[in-house]
Amino acid sequence: MSAPDQPFSRGVPPIPHLRWWIGGLLFASTVINYIDRQTLALLAPYLKADYHWTNTDYANLLISFRFAYSVGQTVCGRLIDRVGTRRGLSVSVLWYSVVSVATSLARGFYSFAVFRLLLGAGESANWPGATKAVSEWFPRRERGLAAALFDSGSSIGGAIAPFIILPIYFRWGWRPAFVIPGLLGFVWLFVWRRMYYLPGQHPRIGPREQQMILAETAGIEASAKSHSGWSALLKLPQTWGVIFAKALTDPVWFFIVDWFPLYLVAKGISLKSSLIVIWIPFVGSDLGNFFGGAASGYLIKRGWPLGAARKVLVVFGGIGVTLLIPTILAVNLAAIAALFALATFCYAAFSTIANVLPSDLFTGGAVASVSGLSGTGAGIGTIIAFELIGYFSDASRAFPAHSFDKIVAVAGLVPFVGMILVLLLVRNTRATEQGLVRPI
């Protein structure tokens, strides 16, 4: 693919540490992505009452998003490997911003379901695209922290969404609450089109930074056409390790993101009086993202092998998420918030490693593809989880305070299973010796 027209004139001074500005753009994309998707979750208690939805109805709305999101991650990951990160993420953000604004036209369950389906298709490119951008712009020792930066946008977006969405709703109603956040994507798109180019083509990169990046990533574009397709990738145990890392952790996160307000209401807690509680688990997740990325990078600088530096954070996360289980017995609001914050901190450390593994294990022509496959696995797991959540929470309506007990217990154990599978599958094998997978 030929280099795009560069908007900067010659002689413009380079931007210091440009790669981290690129990382900041990826972070901002994820923040906007999560504000858009959080709108329905935050308005769910009110929309359920207005439209007489059951928990199963709400679960099906979430599943319409997850279905498109899960299929779209694999499709978009492959497309981004083909058309490039700049163009792929441009189309993605334009798509989901238009859909977010258009959701204000919904009139009932079925129209909401259609808009959520379209939103999921548009937003599905964010993680494969961001993972590929990290592989293009960051050396290995910094990829964990770069992945933490863009992934932390999910928790920041989730944390600030209540302070944007709910005041709009209480003042103007639910329709503007979808429109106003959707407009943010158009602002981001303008900056992205001006700023994102490959390191070898960027007119604002300094020579020293360019040399440092290209010393490790120069072969990314050259290898893009030489990699095998999905069937070959799925024969590799490392690919399945990456898939399980996401498929057995993301459903827990999305349970917290999409069901936490309903969980609090089931516990008898008013949303108006608990905005800070909704916010705290997202802050825990944000801190966990940076802890996972920084700790892994620190261990690599200290001489740890790459695989060991990544896996120790996987173990930390898999064990730590079990802290969700004691919330079953908690009735104090502060205790619930603290346990969810600690669990999401540990989850996010695991998630950061899950996001960086495709760039650790695969070269440029397969990074977004494998990231997309893992996203599809996470989407399938989330769809199954949401169906079960809707069913069991509705089945326990006679005991509303305990309607989520079994769900929370399972949520605390599933990432532990994911941890074991990652340890077993993500290792050096014959495929590593054959050059199909990078050593770890």
C-alpha positions as MATLAB code, in Angstrom:
seq = 'MSAPDQPFSRGVPPIPHLRWWIGGLLFASTVINYIDRQTLALLAPYLKADYHWTNTDYANLLISFRFAYSVGQTVCGRLIDRVGTRRGLSVSVLWYSVVSVATSLARGFYSFAVFRLLLGAGESANWPGATKAVSEWFPRRERGLAAALFDSGSSIGGAIAPFIILPIYFRWGWRPAFVIPGLLGFVWLFVWRRMYYLPGQHPRIGPREQQMILAETAGIEASAKSHSGWSALLKLPQTWGVIFAKALTDPVWFFIVDWFPLYLVAKGISLKSSLIVIWIPFVGSDLGNFFGGAASGYLIKRGWPLGAARKVLVVFGGIGVTLLIPTILAVNLAAIAALFALATFCYAAFSTIANVLPSDLFTGGAVASVSGLSGTGAGIGTIIAFELIGYFSDASRAFPAHSFDKIVAVAGLVPFVGMILVLLLVRNTRATEQGLVRPI';
ca = [
       0.000    0.000    0.000;
       1.414    3.363   -0.981;
       2.040    5.996    1.635;
      -0.866    8.380    2.105;
      -0.530   12.074    1.386;
       1.260   13.703    4.297;
      -0.485   16.830    5.619;
       2.596   18.475    7.157;
       4.929   20.711    5.223;
       8.633   19.990    5.115;
      10.769   21.588    7.763;
       8.175   21.195   10.533;
      10.026   20.140   13.710;
       9.578   16.571   14.976;
       7.302   15.772   17.895;
       9.318   14.394   20.846;
       8.291   10.885   21.970;
       5.810   10.713   19.110;
       5.009    7.042   19.778;
       3.406    7.978   23.102;
       1.246   10.606   21.404;
       0.118    7.821   19.083;
      -0.583    5.721   22.180;
      -2.618    8.624   23.553;
      -4.764    8.643   20.411;
      -5.436    4.912   20.833;
      -6.352    5.576   24.460;
      -8.772    8.347   23.436;
     -10.420    6.057   20.877;
     -11.049    3.446   23.555;
     -12.451    6.057   25.967;
     -14.959    7.250   23.370;
     -15.733    3.648   22.401;
     -16.673    2.845   26.005;
     -18.655    5.993   26.642;
     -20.795    5.133   23.620;
     -21.396    1.544   24.657;
     -21.956    2.418   28.338;
     -24.884    4.660   27.517;
     -27.363    1.777   27.332;
     -26.019    0.110   30.488;
     -26.386    3.317   32.516;
     -29.865    4.044   31.208;
     -31.002    0.407   31.499;
     -32.880    0.777   34.830;
     -34.909    3.664   33.370;
     -35.408    2.247   29.859;
     -36.480   -1.081   31.375;
     -39.231    0.711   33.251;
     -40.256    2.865   30.274;
     -40.384   -0.027   27.796;
     -41.292   -2.840   30.238;
     -38.220   -4.952   29.476;
     -37.290   -7.978   31.576;
     -33.686   -8.839   32.416;
     -33.846  -11.388   29.599;
     -34.931   -8.638   27.182;
     -32.020   -6.493   28.334;
     -29.642   -9.450   27.977;
     -30.835   -9.933   24.395;
     -30.123   -6.276   23.624;
     -26.599   -6.753   24.936;
     -26.261   -9.962   22.950;
     -27.215   -8.187   19.718;
     -24.197   -5.942   20.317;
     -21.975   -8.867   21.305;
     -22.953  -10.964   18.297;
     -21.877   -8.279   15.830;
     -18.873   -7.402   18.005;
     -17.629  -10.981   18.197;
     -17.978  -11.697   14.469;
     -16.659   -8.250   13.611;
     -13.433   -8.648   15.586;
     -12.250  -11.536   13.439;
     -13.398   -9.915   10.189;
     -12.049   -6.467   11.083;
      -8.785   -7.874   12.397;
      -8.124   -9.525    9.046;
      -9.164   -6.420    7.127;
      -6.905   -4.170    9.199;
      -3.968   -6.486    8.462;
      -4.795   -5.933    4.781;
      -5.784   -2.251    4.527;
      -3.653   -0.847    7.346;
      -4.249    0.598   10.784;
      -4.878    4.203    9.737;
      -7.631    3.431    7.260;
      -9.172    0.599    9.273;
      -9.641    2.570   12.497;
     -10.868    5.604   10.543;
     -13.749    3.605    9.079;
     -14.491    1.997   12.449;
     -14.790    5.249   14.411;
     -16.823    6.945   11.685;
     -19.221    3.986   11.640;
     -19.880    3.693   15.357;
     -20.116    7.460   15.888;
     -22.885    7.703   13.288;
     -24.682    4.721   14.844;
     -24.413    6.149   18.367;
     -26.058    9.389   17.255;
     -28.711    7.493   15.271;
     -29.679    5.408   18.338;
     -31.636    8.440   19.517;
     -34.182    7.492   16.818;
     -34.971    4.118   18.478;
     -38.628    3.523   19.364;
     -38.634    0.167   21.145;
     -36.949   -3.161   21.729;
     -36.411   -4.145   18.095;
     -35.043   -0.814   16.934;
     -32.710   -0.712   19.948;
     -31.547   -4.221   19.005;
     -30.766   -3.136   15.428;
     -28.778   -0.112   16.582;
     -26.848   -2.195   19.130;
     -26.042   -4.701   16.373;
     -24.682   -1.925   14.149;
     -22.762   -0.380   17.064;
     -21.096   -3.707   17.840;
     -20.017   -4.119   14.214;
     -18.446   -0.657   14.191;
     -16.709   -0.875   17.552;
     -15.242   -4.335   16.901;
     -12.188   -2.959   15.084;
     -10.854   -0.977   18.047;
      -8.863   -3.697   19.817;
      -7.368   -5.439   16.744;
      -6.495   -2.026   15.309;
      -4.958   -0.713   18.525;
      -2.978   -3.933   19.033;
      -1.580   -3.669   15.516;
      -0.729    0.016   16.039;
       1.215   -0.917   19.178;
       3.153   -3.549   17.209;
       3.961   -0.902   14.570;
       5.083    1.835   16.948;
       6.540    0.243   20.093;
       9.490   -2.066   20.860;
       8.765   -5.178   22.926;
       9.916   -3.739   26.224;
       7.321   -0.941   25.904;
       4.413   -2.859   24.371;
       2.986   -3.943   27.709;
       2.748   -0.339   28.894;
       1.443    0.828   25.497;
      -1.237   -1.882   25.565;
      -2.090   -0.833   29.117;
      -2.476    2.744   27.930;
      -5.019    2.013   25.226;
      -6.789   -0.703   27.241;
      -7.112    1.649   30.210;
      -9.401    3.724   28.039;
     -12.094    1.128   28.702;
     -11.998    1.749   32.432;
     -11.614    5.518   32.078;
     -14.489    5.607   29.599;
     -16.594    3.500   31.928;
     -15.635    5.652   34.921;
     -16.512    9.008   33.382;
     -19.568    7.809   31.446;
     -21.959    8.096   34.453;
     -20.933   11.723   34.945;
     -21.686   12.475   31.289;
     -24.663   10.254   30.524;
     -26.796   10.485   33.674;
     -26.792   14.311   33.983;
     -27.817   14.558   30.324;
     -30.580   12.031   30.943;
     -31.906   13.728   34.073;
     -31.937   17.114   32.306;
     -32.982   16.353   28.720;
     -33.981   12.677   28.526;
     -32.470    9.566   27.020;
     -32.294   10.588   23.353;
     -29.701   13.394   23.804;
     -27.788   11.007   26.082;
     -27.000    8.941   22.971;
     -26.373   11.884   20.630;
     -23.884   13.962   22.612;
     -21.327   11.183   23.350;
     -21.583   10.017   19.727;
     -20.287   13.383   18.519;
     -16.946   12.854   20.280;
     -15.890   10.277   17.678;
     -15.925   12.861   14.886;
     -13.471   15.055   16.807;
     -11.160   12.074   17.334;
     -11.364   11.110   13.675;
     -10.121   14.515   12.533;
      -7.038   14.292   14.775;
      -6.357   10.657   13.838;
      -6.347   11.392   10.104;
      -3.847   14.170   10.682;
      -1.551   12.269   13.037;
      -1.319    8.548   12.273;
       1.274    7.229    9.814;
       3.740    4.360   10.012;
       7.042    5.231   11.705;
       8.930    4.955    8.415;
       6.600    7.467    6.742;
       5.692    9.899    9.520;
       6.844   13.468    8.770;
       6.912   14.475   12.465;
       9.045   11.651   13.878;
      12.567   12.382   15.073;
      15.418   10.389   13.506;
      16.528    8.798   16.772;
      13.027    7.603   17.672;
      12.459    6.385   14.123;
      15.681    4.384   14.147;
      14.832    2.858   17.538;
      11.369    1.770   16.398;
      12.393    0.505   12.964;
      15.255   -1.532   14.420;
      12.607   -3.907   15.776;
       9.530   -3.309   13.630;
      10.911   -2.700   10.120;
       9.774   -6.122    8.933;
       6.122   -5.683    9.902;
       4.809   -4.475    6.555;
       7.124   -6.728    4.567;
       5.773   -9.802    6.349;
       2.107   -8.803    6.086;
       1.489  -10.693    2.838;
       3.449  -13.807    3.714;
       1.371  -15.093    6.636;
      -1.097  -17.918    6.543;
      -4.839  -17.479    6.933;
      -7.162  -18.208    9.807;
      -7.041  -21.998    9.414;
      -3.252  -22.094    9.765;
      -3.324  -19.746   12.753;
      -5.941  -21.878   14.498;
      -3.639  -24.911   14.310;
      -1.155  -23.198   16.618;
      -1.497  -23.690   20.408;
      -0.237  -20.150   20.938;
      -3.230  -18.788   19.015;
      -5.576  -20.710   21.302;
      -3.701  -19.440   24.342;
      -4.358  -15.875   23.183;
      -8.016  -16.709   22.487;
      -8.568  -18.240   25.935;
      -6.804  -15.302   27.585;
      -9.580  -13.066   26.279;
     -12.505  -15.516   26.140;
     -12.253  -16.371   29.848;
     -11.615  -12.875   31.175;
     -13.539  -10.383   29.044;
     -16.993  -11.823   29.908;
     -16.275  -11.018   33.561;
     -15.368   -7.450   32.676;
     -18.433   -7.012   30.491;
     -20.600   -8.393   33.297;
     -19.296   -5.567   35.486;
     -19.590   -2.969   32.709;
     -23.096   -3.864   31.527;
     -24.725   -5.321   34.651;
     -23.160   -3.479   37.584;
     -25.918   -0.819   37.805;
     -28.589   -3.557   37.814;
     -26.549   -5.527   40.357;
     -26.502   -2.519   42.694;
     -30.248   -1.991   42.271;
     -30.802   -5.685   43.097;
     -28.819   -5.089   46.287;
     -31.204   -2.251   47.148;
     -28.757    0.545   46.307;
     -29.998    3.701   44.536;
     -28.034    4.766   41.475;
     -28.495    8.445   42.288;
     -26.730    7.960   45.611;
     -24.028    5.588   44.323;
     -22.346    7.255   41.343;
     -19.011    7.005   43.139;
     -19.499    3.259   43.621;
     -20.127    2.779   39.895;
     -16.936    4.730   39.267;
     -14.587    2.959   41.688;
     -14.306   -0.459   39.949;
     -13.352    1.309   36.728;
     -10.611    3.189   38.528;
      -9.373   -0.128   39.917;
      -9.273   -1.491   36.392;
      -7.396    1.549   35.108;
      -4.731    1.205   37.791;
      -4.502   -2.516   37.053;
      -3.862   -1.842   33.369;
      -0.847    0.303   34.110;
       0.373   -1.981   36.870;
       0.326   -4.968   34.498;
       2.071   -3.127   31.671;
       4.647   -1.385   33.870;
       5.423   -4.468   35.968;
       5.929   -6.652   32.909;
       8.174   -4.060   31.262;
      10.174   -3.658   34.486;
      10.770   -7.402   34.726;
      11.970   -7.517   31.104;
      14.432   -4.688   31.803;
      15.623   -6.654   34.838;
      16.530   -9.555   32.573;
      13.464  -11.776   32.887;
      12.576  -13.803   29.772;
       9.648  -12.288   27.893;
       7.357  -15.258   28.587;
       8.024  -15.271   32.324;
       7.510  -11.510   32.574;
       4.116  -11.854   30.902;
       2.922  -15.015   32.664;
       3.578  -13.830   36.201;
       0.986  -11.097   35.598;
      -1.421  -13.693   34.203;
      -1.105  -15.668   37.449;
      -1.578  -12.518   39.515;
      -4.745  -11.655   37.605;
      -6.234  -15.137   37.562;
      -5.944  -15.479   41.310;
      -6.947  -11.913   42.093;
     -10.295  -11.947   40.269;
     -11.536  -14.545   42.774;
     -12.052  -11.560   45.099;
     -15.423  -11.151   43.405;
     -16.713  -14.177   45.298;
     -16.817  -12.557   48.804;
     -19.150   -9.841   47.471;
     -21.927  -12.441   47.736;
     -21.834  -11.999   51.504;
     -21.166   -8.258   51.493;
     -24.010   -5.879   52.302;
     -21.947   -2.789   53.089;
     -21.632   -0.462   50.082;
     -17.982    0.355   50.803;
     -17.056   -3.340   51.059;
     -18.780   -4.120   47.750;
     -16.970   -1.242   46.037;
     -13.583   -2.247   47.500;
     -13.884   -5.912   46.471;
     -15.005   -5.035   42.944;
     -12.159   -2.512   42.668;
      -9.536   -5.066   43.741;
     -10.968   -7.717   41.425;
     -11.023   -5.363   38.446;
      -7.458   -4.258   39.275;
      -6.329   -7.867   38.993;
      -8.473   -8.509   35.926;
      -6.944   -5.511   34.145;
      -3.386   -6.704   34.807;
      -4.337  -10.014   33.148;
      -6.167   -8.185   30.339;
      -3.148   -6.036   29.522;
      -1.050   -9.145   28.952;
      -3.846  -10.723   26.900;
      -3.853   -7.646   24.665;
      -0.093   -7.595   24.148;
       0.371  -11.333   23.502;
      -0.563  -11.157   19.781;
       2.259   -8.669   19.146;
       4.647  -10.751   21.298;
       3.919  -13.982   19.454;
       3.168  -12.982   15.863;
       4.604  -10.687   13.216;
       2.787   -7.868   11.466;
       0.723   -9.830    8.965;
      -1.029  -11.801   11.716;
      -1.142   -9.459   14.745;
      -4.573   -7.946   14.091;
      -5.908  -11.287   12.798;
      -5.003  -13.137   16.011;
      -6.200  -10.222   18.121;
      -9.491  -10.361   16.211;
      -9.821  -14.113   16.761;
      -9.314  -13.590   20.480;
     -11.946  -10.867   20.418;
     -14.374  -13.230   18.720;
     -13.679  -15.824   21.413;
     -14.362  -13.186   24.048;
     -17.557  -12.219   22.251;
     -18.837  -15.793   22.118;
     -18.031  -16.249   25.800;
     -19.802  -13.004   26.638;
     -22.916  -13.947   24.656;
     -23.157  -17.263   26.515;
     -22.543  -15.494   29.822;
     -25.217  -12.860   29.175;
     -27.818  -15.465   28.246;
     -27.106  -17.259   31.514;
     -27.066  -14.015   33.503;
     -30.435  -12.969   32.109;
     -31.940  -16.397   32.790;
     -30.617  -16.888   36.333;
     -31.247  -13.307   37.459;
     -34.854  -13.501   36.248;
     -35.261  -16.955   37.825;
     -34.201  -15.500   41.188;
     -36.592  -12.536   41.191;
     -38.353  -13.945   44.241;
     -35.106  -13.269   46.132;
     -33.906  -10.029   44.515;
     -31.015   -9.383   46.890;
     -29.513  -12.759   45.931;
     -30.379  -12.807   42.219;
     -26.732  -12.346   41.223;
     -25.031  -14.590   43.806;
     -24.385  -17.608   41.552;
     -23.393  -15.341   38.691;
     -20.772  -13.507   40.758;
     -19.340  -16.783   42.079;
     -18.805  -18.128   38.560;
     -17.395  -14.772   37.426;
     -14.733  -15.027   40.109;
     -13.625  -18.511   39.000;
     -13.635  -18.336   35.194;
     -10.460  -16.174   34.831;
      -8.621  -18.668   37.054;
      -9.376  -21.359   34.447;
      -8.165  -18.943   31.765;
      -4.918  -18.482   33.667;
      -4.248  -22.241   33.652;
      -4.920  -22.535   29.917;
      -2.624  -19.615   29.077;
       0.200  -21.191   31.078;
      -0.276  -24.478   29.213;
      -0.652  -23.119   25.664;
       1.529  -20.013   25.421;
       4.997  -21.556   25.229;
       7.741  -22.306   22.737;
       6.848  -25.262   20.491;
       7.856  -26.760   17.152;
       6.033  -23.851   15.496;
       8.499  -21.546   17.220;
      11.448  -23.480   15.798;
       9.872  -23.286   12.327;
       9.555  -19.511   12.601;
       5.728  -19.522   12.561;
       5.582  -17.983   16.024;
       8.023  -15.724   17.813;
       9.863  -17.195   20.823;
       8.521  -16.180   24.209;
];
